[in-house]
Amino acid sequence: MNEDLLAGFSALKSVLRQTFTREYVPGIIAIGLTNVCNLSCPLCITGLKRQQKSRQFMTYELFTSIIDKIRDFEGLVQLYKWGESLLHKDFINILEYCNVYDLNTEISSNLSLPNIDEKLEAMVRFRLKHLIVSFDGINQEDYSRYRIGGDFNLVLCNLNKLSNYKKAYKSIYPVISLQYLRNKYTTNQIEVIAENYKKWGADRYYSCDMTTVFKDRDTARAFQWFSEEEIARRKYLDVNFSMLGKKCPFLYYYLIVEQDGSIPPCCWCTDPADDFFQWDNTMTIKQMYNTEKFKRARRMFQDRKAEETLVCNDCSIFLTYMMQKNK
């Protein structure tokens, strides 16, 4: 009898948990236009050519179907993931289509591309709101150490052109940010960037954590880029330090749609086997963001219990969250 009562109570708890499970709506939608890049950065899954999904560009038809679905979206729309978005043949049309709905668009680019004047002008003309420029050095030697295949002077040239287009159109858009990845070679260069970023054509700059390939915890390999102090401070190097010990922001705030329409749980997952869903134009954004795998992954954080069949089960964010809760 007691066993029956316990079983019934357990079943009731399960029903209640499902009944009152909150459905989430993303505040950021990331659209991966491509997983192709012109550089070979040594800690990037694309640069290392370890992409497990075929190299391709999102079709314009898929892109417009996504934008039509989020035309009233007031959050951030990121037009990038694991590739160089400016390589997309429909890049200008993509910006123009987003501008129809005045979306809050953002792109991250290495800007080390020749003959992109029309695309630079389109960023201004079609009001791209924010451009992040990968800017990991103050000269060619330092820059190309990580941005392998990149041309530092070409980046500066394109920055200057973009700044001139902004002046010609009397526009504040796009706001240009220089993103500087901290590593053991470049720790003393942020002062130079602080002194020169406006002269180079940027509006602001910031530094952030460099990360290794997702779930790569080989500290011997990490010593190539990280100091002993940094390795000791962070311990887990494959995700941003600011995310460690907290609930995963991707499960509660980001929705990612990749170039092939697949929906992974986070920006680091590139294996098709780890995808949570596939874009379905008959469903709402909220429905796609609350499918079964998303709910199960969030339940891991709620119940503090791993789901062995999900890629999240040994993610550094979840592991450190469990450590915090077990203290």
C-alpha positions as YAML, in Angstrom:
chain: A
units: angstrom
residues:
- id: 1
  name: MET
  ca: [0.00, 0.00, 0.00]
- id: 2
  name: ASN
  ca: [2.77, 2.42, 0.93]
- id: 3
  name: GLU
  ca: [4.55, 1.62, -2.30]
- id: 4
  name: ASP
  ca: [1.35, 2.33, -4.23]
- id: 5
  name: LEU
  ca: [0.97, 5.68, -2.45]
- id: 6
  name: LEU
  ca: [4.56, 6.62, -3.19]
- id: 7
  name: ALA
  ca: [4.18, 5.66, -6.82]
- id: 8
  name: GLY
  ca: [0.98, 7.69, -7.07]
- id: 9
  name: PHE
  ca: [2.61, 10.68, -5.40]
- id: 10
  name: SER
  ca: [5.56, 10.47, -7.78]
- id: 11
  name: ALA
  ca: [3.24, 10.34, -10.78]
- id: 12
  name: LEU
  ca: [1.27, 13.32, -9.44]
- id: 13
  name: LYS
  ca: [4.48, 15.33, -9.03]
- id: 14
  name: SER
  ca: [5.42, 14.53, -12.61]
- id: 15
  name: VAL
  ca: [2.03, 15.68, -13.90]
- id: 16
  name: LEU
  ca: [2.16, 18.88, -11.85]
- id: 17
  name: ARG
  ca: [5.67, 19.61, -13.01]
- id: 18
  name: GLN
  ca: [4.62, 19.28, -16.63]
- id: 19
  name: THR
  ca: [1.43, 21.25, -16.07]
- id: 20
  name: PHE
  ca: [3.24, 24.21, -14.54]
- id: 21
  name: THR
  ca: [6.36, 24.09, -16.67]
- id: 22
  name: ARG
  ca: [6.86, 27.57, -18.02]
- id: 23
  name: GLU
  ca: [7.08, 28.07, -21.77]
- id: 24
  name: TYR
  ca: [9.84, 30.45, -22.82]
- id: 25
  name: VAL
  ca: [10.12, 32.99, -25.61]
- id: 26
  name: PRO
  ca: [13.61, 33.87, -26.89]
- id: 27
  name: GLY
  ca: [14.97, 37.37, -26.47]
- id: 28
  name: ILE
  ca: [17.66, 36.75, -29.09]
- id: 29
  name: ILE
  ca: [17.25, 34.94, -32.40]
- id: 30
  name: ALA
  ca: [20.47, 33.89, -34.13]
- id: 31
  name: ILE
  ca: [20.29, 33.07, -37.84]
- id: 32
  name: GLY
  ca: [23.36, 31.28, -39.14]
- id: 33
  name: LEU
  ca: [23.62, 32.47, -42.74]
- id: 34
  name: THR
  ca: [26.55, 30.16, -43.42]
- id: 35
  name: ASN
  ca: [29.18, 27.89, -41.87]
- id: 36
  name: VAL
  ca: [31.75, 28.88, -44.51]
- id: 37
  name: CYS
  ca: [34.61, 31.25, -43.68]
- id: 38
  name: ASN
  ca: [37.62, 32.71, -45.46]
- id: 39
  name: LEU
  ca: [39.89, 32.38, -42.40]
- id: 40
  name: SER
  ca: [41.29, 29.37, -40.51]
- id: 41
  name: CYS
  ca: [41.22, 30.41, -36.86]
- id: 42
  name: PRO
  ca: [42.79, 27.62, -34.74]
- id: 43
  name: LEU
  ca: [40.15, 27.48, -31.98]
- id: 44
  name: CYS
  ca: [37.14, 27.78, -34.30]
- id: 45
  name: ILE
  ca: [35.20, 24.70, -35.37]
- id: 46
  name: THR
  ca: [34.94, 26.15, -38.89]
- id: 47
  name: GLY
  ca: [38.58, 27.21, -39.05]
- id: 48
  name: LEU
  ca: [39.64, 23.75, -37.93]
- id: 49
  name: LYS
  ca: [37.35, 22.22, -40.56]
- id: 50
  name: ARG
  ca: [35.64, 20.10, -37.93]
- id: 51
  name: GLN
  ca: [32.14, 21.08, -38.98]
- id: 52
  name: GLN
  ca: [29.95, 17.98, -38.94]
- id: 53
  name: LYS
  ca: [27.27, 19.69, -41.01]
- id: 54
  name: SER
  ca: [27.79, 20.23, -44.73]
- id: 55
  name: ARG
  ca: [29.35, 23.55, -45.72]
- id: 56
  name: GLN
  ca: [26.57, 25.65, -47.17]
- id: 57
  name: PHE
  ca: [24.73, 28.95, -47.26]
- id: 58
  name: MET
  ca: [21.18, 29.42, -46.02]
- id: 59
  name: THR
  ca: [18.76, 29.71, -48.93]
- id: 60
  name: TYR
  ca: [17.16, 33.10, -49.35]
- id: 61
  name: GLU
  ca: [13.75, 31.41, -49.22]
- id: 62
  name: LEU
  ca: [14.45, 29.91, -45.79]
- id: 63
  name: PHE
  ca: [15.84, 33.22, -44.57]
- id: 64
  name: THR
  ca: [12.78, 35.21, -45.62]
- id: 65
  name: SER
  ca: [10.46, 32.62, -44.08]
- id: 66
  name: ILE
  ca: [12.26, 33.09, -40.77]
- id: 67
  name: ILE
  ca: [12.09, 36.89, -41.01]
- id: 68
  name: ASP
  ca: [8.40, 36.77, -41.91]
- id: 69
  name: LYS
  ca: [7.84, 34.77, -38.74]
- id: 70
  name: ILE
  ca: [9.68, 37.32, -36.55]
- id: 71
  name: ARG
  ca: [8.70, 40.55, -38.31]
- id: 72
  name: ASP
  ca: [7.35, 42.00, -35.04]
- id: 73
  name: PHE
  ca: [10.23, 40.69, -32.93]
- id: 74
  name: GLU
  ca: [11.71, 43.41, -30.71]
- id: 75
  name: GLY
  ca: [14.76, 41.49, -29.50]
- id: 76
  name: LEU
  ca: [18.19, 41.11, -31.06]
- id: 77
  name: VAL
  ca: [18.47, 39.36, -34.44]
- id: 78
  name: GLN
  ca: [21.98, 38.01, -34.98]
- id: 79
  name: LEU
  ca: [22.79, 37.25, -38.61]
- id: 80
  name: TYR
  ca: [25.76, 34.99, -37.97]
- id: 81
  name: LYS
  ca: [26.99, 31.86, -36.25]
- id: 82
  name: TRP
  ca: [29.90, 29.68, -37.46]
- id: 83
  name: GLY
  ca: [30.77, 31.48, -40.70]
- id: 84
  name: GLU
  ca: [31.51, 34.77, -42.43]
- id: 85
  name: SER
  ca: [28.12, 36.27, -43.26]
- id: 86
  name: LEU
  ca: [29.51, 38.73, -45.80]
- id: 87
  name: LEU
  ca: [30.35, 35.80, -48.08]
- id: 88
  name: HIS
  ca: [26.64, 35.13, -48.64]
- id: 89
  name: LYS
  ca: [25.70, 36.01, -52.24]
- id: 90
  name: ASP
  ca: [22.39, 37.47, -51.04]
- id: 91
  name: PHE
  ca: [23.95, 39.49, -48.23]
- id: 92
  name: ILE
  ca: [22.67, 42.85, -49.50]
- id: 93
  name: ASN
  ca: [19.15, 41.48, -50.10]
- id: 94
  name: ILE
  ca: [19.22, 39.98, -46.61]
- id: 95
  name: LEU
  ca: [19.97, 43.36, -45.04]
- id: 96
  name: GLU
  ca: [17.31, 45.04, -47.15]
- id: 97
  name: TYR
  ca: [14.68, 42.49, -46.12]
- id: 98
  name: CYS
  ca: [15.47, 42.96, -42.42]
- id: 99
  name: ASN
  ca: [15.25, 46.71, -42.85]
- id: 100
  name: VAL
  ca: [11.68, 46.43, -44.13]
- id: 101
  name: TYR
  ca: [10.68, 45.48, -40.57]
- id: 102
  name: ASP
  ca: [13.36, 47.64, -38.90]
- id: 103
  name: LEU
  ca: [14.71, 44.65, -37.00]
- id: 104
  name: ASN
  ca: [17.46, 45.04, -34.41]
- id: 105
  name: THR
  ca: [20.12, 43.32, -36.51]
- id: 106
  name: GLU
  ca: [23.69, 42.43, -35.61]
- id: 107
  name: ILE
  ca: [26.51, 40.83, -37.59]
- id: 108
  name: SER
  ca: [29.95, 39.60, -36.54]
- id: 109
  name: SER
  ca: [32.58, 39.71, -39.30]
- id: 110
  name: ASN
  ca: [36.34, 39.43, -39.66]
- id: 111
  name: LEU
  ca: [36.07, 42.20, -42.30]
- id: 112
  name: SER
  ca: [39.20, 40.80, -43.94]
- id: 113
  name: LEU
  ca: [37.59, 40.63, -47.38]
- id: 114
  name: PRO
  ca: [38.51, 42.48, -50.57]
- id: 115
  name: ASN
  ca: [36.06, 44.27, -52.86]
- id: 116
  name: ILE
  ca: [33.16, 44.53, -50.43]
- id: 117
  name: ASP
  ca: [32.38, 48.23, -50.89]
- id: 118
  name: GLU
  ca: [28.77, 47.57, -51.95]
- id: 119
  name: LYS
  ca: [28.20, 45.39, -48.89]
- id: 120
  name: LEU
  ca: [29.73, 48.00, -46.60]
- id: 121
  name: GLU
  ca: [27.47, 50.66, -48.08]
- id: 122
  name: ALA
  ca: [24.46, 48.34, -47.71]
- id: 123
  name: MET
  ca: [25.15, 48.02, -43.98]
- id: 124
  name: VAL
  ca: [24.61, 51.77, -43.71]
- id: 125
  name: ARG
  ca: [21.84, 52.12, -46.29]
- id: 126
  name: PHE
  ca: [19.75, 49.29, -44.80]
- id: 127
  name: ARG
  ca: [20.46, 50.22, -41.19]
- id: 128
  name: LEU
  ca: [22.34, 47.24, -39.81]
- id: 129
  name: LYS
  ca: [22.22, 48.17, -36.14]
- id: 130
  name: HIS
  ca: [25.47, 46.63, -34.87]
- id: 131
  name: LEU
  ca: [28.64, 45.31, -36.48]
- id: 132
  name: ILE
  ca: [31.15, 43.33, -34.40]
- id: 133
  name: VAL
  ca: [34.59, 43.23, -35.99]
- id: 134
  name: SER
  ca: [36.97, 40.44, -34.94]
- id: 135
  name: PHE
  ca: [40.03, 42.49, -34.08]
- id: 136
  name: ASP
  ca: [42.62, 40.42, -32.28]
- id: 137
  name: GLY
  ca: [45.83, 42.35, -32.68]
- id: 138
  name: ILE
  ca: [47.36, 45.74, -33.40]
- id: 139
  name: ASN
  ca: [49.53, 44.75, -36.35]
- id: 140
  name: GLN
  ca: [49.71, 42.01, -38.98]
- id: 141
  name: GLU
  ca: [51.99, 39.74, -36.94]
- id: 142
  name: ASP
  ca: [49.78, 39.71, -33.87]
- id: 143
  name: TYR
  ca: [46.51, 39.66, -35.81]
- id: 144
  name: SER
  ca: [47.42, 36.76, -38.10]
- id: 145
  name: ARG
  ca: [48.61, 34.59, -35.23]
- id: 146
  name: TYR
  ca: [44.99, 33.74, -34.54]
- id: 147
  name: ARG
  ca: [43.14, 35.14, -37.57]
- id: 148
  name: ILE
  ca: [45.05, 32.86, -39.93]
- id: 149
  name: GLY
  ca: [44.67, 34.00, -43.51]
- id: 150
  name: GLY
  ca: [43.54, 37.49, -42.49]
- id: 151
  name: ASP
  ca: [44.96, 40.84, -43.59]
- id: 152
  name: PHE
  ca: [45.14, 43.41, -40.80]
- id: 153
  name: ASN
  ca: [45.58, 46.38, -43.16]
- id: 154
  name: LEU
  ca: [42.58, 45.24, -45.21]
- id: 155
  name: VAL
  ca: [40.48, 45.22, -42.04]
- id: 156
  name: LEU
  ca: [41.58, 48.79, -41.28]
- id: 157
  name: CYS
  ca: [40.83, 49.82, -44.86]
- id: 158
  name: ASN
  ca: [37.31, 48.38, -44.71]
- id: 159
  name: LEU
  ca: [36.70, 50.01, -41.34]
- id: 160
  name: ASN
  ca: [37.69, 53.37, -42.80]
- id: 161
  name: LYS
  ca: [35.40, 52.87, -45.81]
- id: 162
  name: LEU
  ca: [32.48, 51.93, -43.60]
- id: 163
  name: SER
  ca: [33.08, 54.96, -41.41]
- id: 164
  name: ASN
  ca: [33.05, 57.18, -44.49]
- id: 165
  name: TYR
  ca: [29.77, 55.66, -45.68]
- id: 166
  name: LYS
  ca: [28.23, 56.45, -42.29]
- id: 167
  name: LYS
  ca: [29.33, 60.07, -42.64]
- id: 168
  name: ALA
  ca: [28.03, 60.27, -46.21]
- id: 169
  name: TYR
  ca: [24.60, 58.97, -45.15]
- id: 170
  name: LYS
  ca: [24.67, 60.96, -41.90]
- id: 171
  name: SER
  ca: [23.87, 57.72, -40.07]
- id: 172
  name: ILE
  ca: [24.89, 56.33, -36.70]
- id: 173
  name: TYR
  ca: [24.36, 52.79, -38.04]
- id: 174
  name: PRO
  ca: [25.88, 50.38, -37.88]
- id: 175
  name: VAL
  ca: [27.42, 50.95, -34.48]
- id: 176
  name: ILE
  ca: [30.89, 49.43, -34.94]
- id: 177
  name: SER
  ca: [32.49, 47.45, -32.12]
- id: 178
  name: LEU
  ca: [36.01, 46.04, -32.19]
- id: 179
  name: GLN
  ca: [35.99, 42.67, -30.41]
- id: 180
  name: TYR
  ca: [39.28, 41.69, -28.86]
- id: 181
  name: LEU
  ca: [39.85, 38.10, -27.69]
- id: 182
  name: ARG
  ca: [42.17, 37.95, -24.73]
- id: 183
  name: ASN
  ca: [44.99, 35.41, -24.87]
- id: 184
  name: LYS
  ca: [48.50, 35.17, -23.53]
- id: 185
  name: TYR
  ca: [49.98, 36.89, -26.59]
- id: 186
  name: THR
  ca: [47.77, 39.95, -26.65]
- id: 187
  name: THR
  ca: [47.16, 40.85, -23.01]
- id: 188
  name: ASN
  ca: [49.05, 44.16, -23.23]
- id: 189
  name: GLN
  ca: [47.49, 45.42, -26.45]
- id: 190
  name: ILE
  ca: [44.11, 46.60, -25.23]
- id: 191
  name: GLU
  ca: [45.65, 49.97, -24.29]
- id: 192
  name: VAL
  ca: [46.69, 50.53, -27.90]
- id: 193
  name: ILE
  ca: [43.19, 49.69, -29.12]
- id: 194
  name: ALA
  ca: [41.71, 52.06, -26.53]
- id: 195
  name: GLU
  ca: [43.87, 54.88, -27.91]
- id: 196
  name: ASN
  ca: [43.18, 54.19, -31.59]
- id: 197
  name: TYR
  ca: [39.71, 52.64, -32.06]
- id: 198
  name: LYS
  ca: [38.05, 55.93, -33.02]
- id: 199
  name: LYS
  ca: [40.83, 56.78, -35.46]
- id: 200
  name: TRP
  ca: [40.36, 53.35, -37.04]
- id: 201
  name: GLY
  ca: [36.64, 54.08, -37.59]
- id: 202
  name: ALA
  ca: [35.03, 52.18, -34.71]
- id: 203
  name: ASP
  ca: [32.53, 53.50, -32.18]
- id: 204
  name: ARG
  ca: [33.65, 51.31, -29.30]
- id: 205
  name: TYR
  ca: [35.72, 48.29, -28.33]
- id: 206
  name: TYR
  ca: [35.60, 45.50, -25.81]
- id: 207
  name: SER
  ca: [37.56, 42.44, -24.80]
- id: 208
  name: CYS
  ca: [36.16, 39.01, -24.07]
- id: 209
  name: ASP
  ca: [37.18, 35.45, -23.25]
- id: 210
  name: MET
  ca: [38.79, 33.27, -25.85]
- id: 211
  name: THR
  ca: [37.30, 29.78, -25.80]
- id: 212
  name: THR
  ca: [38.51, 26.39, -26.96]
- id: 213
  name: VAL
  ca: [36.49, 23.94, -29.04]
- id: 214
  name: PHE
  ca: [33.34, 22.84, -27.21]
- id: 215
  name: LYS
  ca: [34.01, 20.09, -24.66]
- id: 216
  name: ASP
  ca: [37.75, 20.10, -25.39]
- id: 217
  name: ARG
  ca: [39.28, 20.02, -21.90]
- id: 218
  name: ASP
  ca: [42.83, 19.16, -22.91]
- id: 219
  name: THR
  ca: [44.82, 21.64, -20.80]
- id: 220
  name: ALA
  ca: [48.04, 20.69, -22.57]
- id: 221
  name: ARG
  ca: [46.59, 21.99, -25.84]
- id: 222
  name: ALA
  ca: [45.19, 25.04, -24.07]
- id: 223
  name: PHE
  ca: [48.67, 26.17, -22.98]
- id: 224
  name: GLN
  ca: [49.28, 27.30, -26.56]
- id: 225
  name: TRP
  ca: [46.83, 30.16, -26.04]
- id: 226
  name: PHE
  ca: [46.17, 30.52, -22.32]
- id: 227
  name: SER
  ca: [48.46, 31.38, -19.44]
- id: 228
  name: GLU
  ca: [48.68, 29.06, -16.44]
- id: 229
  name: GLU
  ca: [46.86, 31.69, -14.38]
- id: 230
  name: GLU
  ca: [43.97, 31.84, -16.86]
- id: 231
  name: ILE
  ca: [43.66, 28.06, -17.01]
- id: 232
  name: ALA
  ca: [43.58, 27.89, -13.22]
- id: 233
  name: ARG
  ca: [41.06, 30.75, -12.95]
- id: 234
  name: ARG
  ca: [38.59, 29.38, -15.49]
- id: 235
  name: LYS
  ca: [39.21, 25.62, -15.38]
- id: 236
  name: TYR
  ca: [36.59, 25.15, -18.10]
- id: 237
  name: LEU
  ca: [37.83, 26.94, -21.22]
- id: 238
  name: ASP
  ca: [35.30, 25.83, -23.81]
- id: 239
  name: VAL
  ca: [32.59, 28.33, -22.81]
- id: 240
  name: ASN
  ca: [32.57, 31.93, -21.64]
- id: 241
  name: PHE
  ca: [33.65, 32.33, -18.03]
- id: 242
  name: SER
  ca: [30.65, 34.56, -17.29]
- id: 243
  name: MET
  ca: [28.27, 31.66, -18.02]
- id: 244
  name: LEU
  ca: [29.83, 29.17, -15.65]
- id: 245
  name: GLY
  ca: [27.80, 28.21, -12.59]
- id: 246
  name: LYS
  ca: [24.57, 29.67, -13.97]
- id: 247
  name: LYS
  ca: [21.55, 28.44, -15.87]
- id: 248
  name: CYS
  ca: [22.35, 28.13, -19.56]
- id: 249
  name: PRO
  ca: [21.32, 31.37, -21.33]
- id: 250
  name: PHE
  ca: [20.80, 29.53, -24.62]
- id: 251
  name: LEU
  ca: [18.03, 27.39, -23.16]
- id: 252
  name: TYR
  ca: [16.19, 30.38, -21.74]
- id: 253
  name: TYR
  ca: [17.01, 33.29, -24.03]
- id: 254
  name: TYR
  ca: [18.47, 32.29, -27.44]
- id: 255
  name: LEU
  ca: [16.92, 30.52, -30.39]
- id: 256
  name: ILE
  ca: [19.43, 29.50, -33.08]
- id: 257
  name: VAL
  ca: [18.52, 28.53, -36.63]
- id: 258
  name: GLU
  ca: [21.44, 27.27, -38.66]
- id: 259
  name: GLN
  ca: [22.12, 27.47, -42.41]
- id: 260
  name: ASP
  ca: [20.33, 24.17, -43.05]
- id: 261
  name: GLY
  ca: [17.32, 25.05, -40.89]
- id: 262
  name: SER
  ca: [18.47, 22.92, -37.96]
- id: 263
  name: ILE
  ca: [17.90, 24.23, -34.45]
- id: 264
  name: PRO
  ca: [20.71, 23.28, -32.01]
- id: 265
  name: PRO
  ca: [20.50, 23.96, -28.28]
- id: 266
  name: CYS
  ca: [23.36, 26.46, -28.29]
- id: 267
  name: CYS
  ca: [25.95, 28.19, -30.46]
- id: 268
  name: TRP
  ca: [28.69, 25.64, -29.65]
- id: 269
  name: CYS
  ca: [26.88, 22.51, -30.87]
- id: 270
  name: THR
  ca: [27.68, 21.58, -34.48]
- id: 271
  name: ASP
  ca: [26.88, 17.85, -34.58]
- id: 272
  name: PRO
  ca: [23.53, 17.11, -36.29]
- id: 273
  name: ALA
  ca: [22.91, 14.39, -33.71]
- id: 274
  name: ASP
  ca: [22.76, 17.08, -31.01]
- id: 275
  name: ASP
  ca: [20.12, 19.26, -32.71]
- id: 276
  name: PHE
  ca: [16.93, 19.90, -30.77]
- id: 277
  name: PHE
  ca: [14.60, 20.59, -33.69]
- id: 278
  name: GLN
  ca: [14.28, 21.57, -37.35]
- id: 279
  name: TRP
  ca: [12.72, 24.77, -38.62]
- id: 280
  name: ASP
  ca: [9.01, 24.20, -39.21]
- id: 281
  name: ASN
  ca: [7.21, 27.04, -40.94]
- id: 282
  name: THR
  ca: [3.82, 25.78, -39.69]
- id: 283
  name: MET
  ca: [4.85, 26.44, -36.07]
- id: 284
  name: THR
  ca: [5.32, 29.63, -34.10]
- id: 285
  name: ILE
  ca: [8.70, 30.65, -32.66]
- id: 286
  name: LYS
  ca: [7.37, 29.94, -29.19]
- id: 287
  name: GLN
  ca: [6.30, 26.43, -30.18]
- id: 288
  name: MET
  ca: [9.69, 25.62, -31.71]
- id: 289
  name: TYR
  ca: [11.47, 26.98, -28.63]
- id: 290
  name: ASN
  ca: [9.42, 24.79, -26.32]
- id: 291
  name: THR
  ca: [9.64, 21.42, -28.02]
- id: 292
  name: GLU
  ca: [10.41, 18.33, -25.97]
- id: 293
  name: LYS
  ca: [14.22, 18.50, -26.01]
- id: 294
  name: PHE
  ca: [14.24, 22.14, -24.94]
- id: 295
  name: LYS
  ca: [11.92, 21.27, -22.05]
- id: 296
  name: ARG
  ca: [14.05, 18.29, -21.02]
- id: 297
  name: ALA
  ca: [17.22, 20.38, -21.10]
- id: 298
  name: ARG
  ca: [15.68, 23.08, -18.92]
- id: 299
  name: ARG
  ca: [14.46, 20.37, -16.56]
- id: 300
  name: MET
  ca: [18.10, 19.36, -16.04]
- id: 301
  name: PHE
  ca: [18.70, 22.73, -14.41]
- id: 302
  name: GLN
  ca: [15.41, 22.66, -12.52]
- id: 303
  name: ASP
  ca: [15.90, 19.14, -11.15]
- id: 304
  name: ARG
  ca: [19.72, 19.26, -11.05]
- id: 305
  name: LYS
  ca: [19.84, 15.93, -12.84]
- id: 306
  name: ALA
  ca: [21.61, 15.07, -16.09]
- id: 307
  name: GLU
  ca: [19.77, 13.80, -19.16]
- id: 308
  name: GLU
  ca: [22.20, 11.29, -20.64]
- id: 309
  name: THR
  ca: [20.69, 11.49, -24.12]
- id: 310
  name: LEU
  ca: [21.19, 15.26, -24.43]
- id: 311
  name: VAL
  ca: [24.42, 17.01, -25.39]
- id: 312
  name: CYS
  ca: [23.90, 19.32, -22.39]
- id: 313
  name: ASN
  ca: [24.59, 16.55, -19.86]
- id: 314
  name: ASP
  ca: [28.35, 17.18, -19.71]
- id: 315
  name: CYS
  ca: [28.44, 20.79, -20.88]
- id: 316
  name: SER
  ca: [30.70, 23.00, -18.77]
- id: 317
  name: ILE
  ca: [27.78, 25.30, -17.98]
- id: 318
  name: PHE
  ca: [25.70, 22.46, -16.54]
- id: 319
  name: LEU
  ca: [28.66, 20.86, -14.72]
- id: 320
  name: THR
  ca: [29.60, 24.10, -12.98]
- id: 321
  name: TYR
  ca: [25.94, 24.86, -12.22]
- id: 322
  name: MET
  ca: [25.74, 21.53, -10.44]
- id: 323
  name: MET
  ca: [28.90, 22.36, -8.49]
- id: 324
  name: GLN
  ca: [27.43, 25.67, -7.34]
- id: 325
  name: LYS
  ca: [24.20, 24.02, -6.21]
- id: 326
  name: ASN
  ca: [26.01, 21.23, -4.38]
- id: 327
  name: LYS
  ca: [28.14, 23.54, -2.25]
...
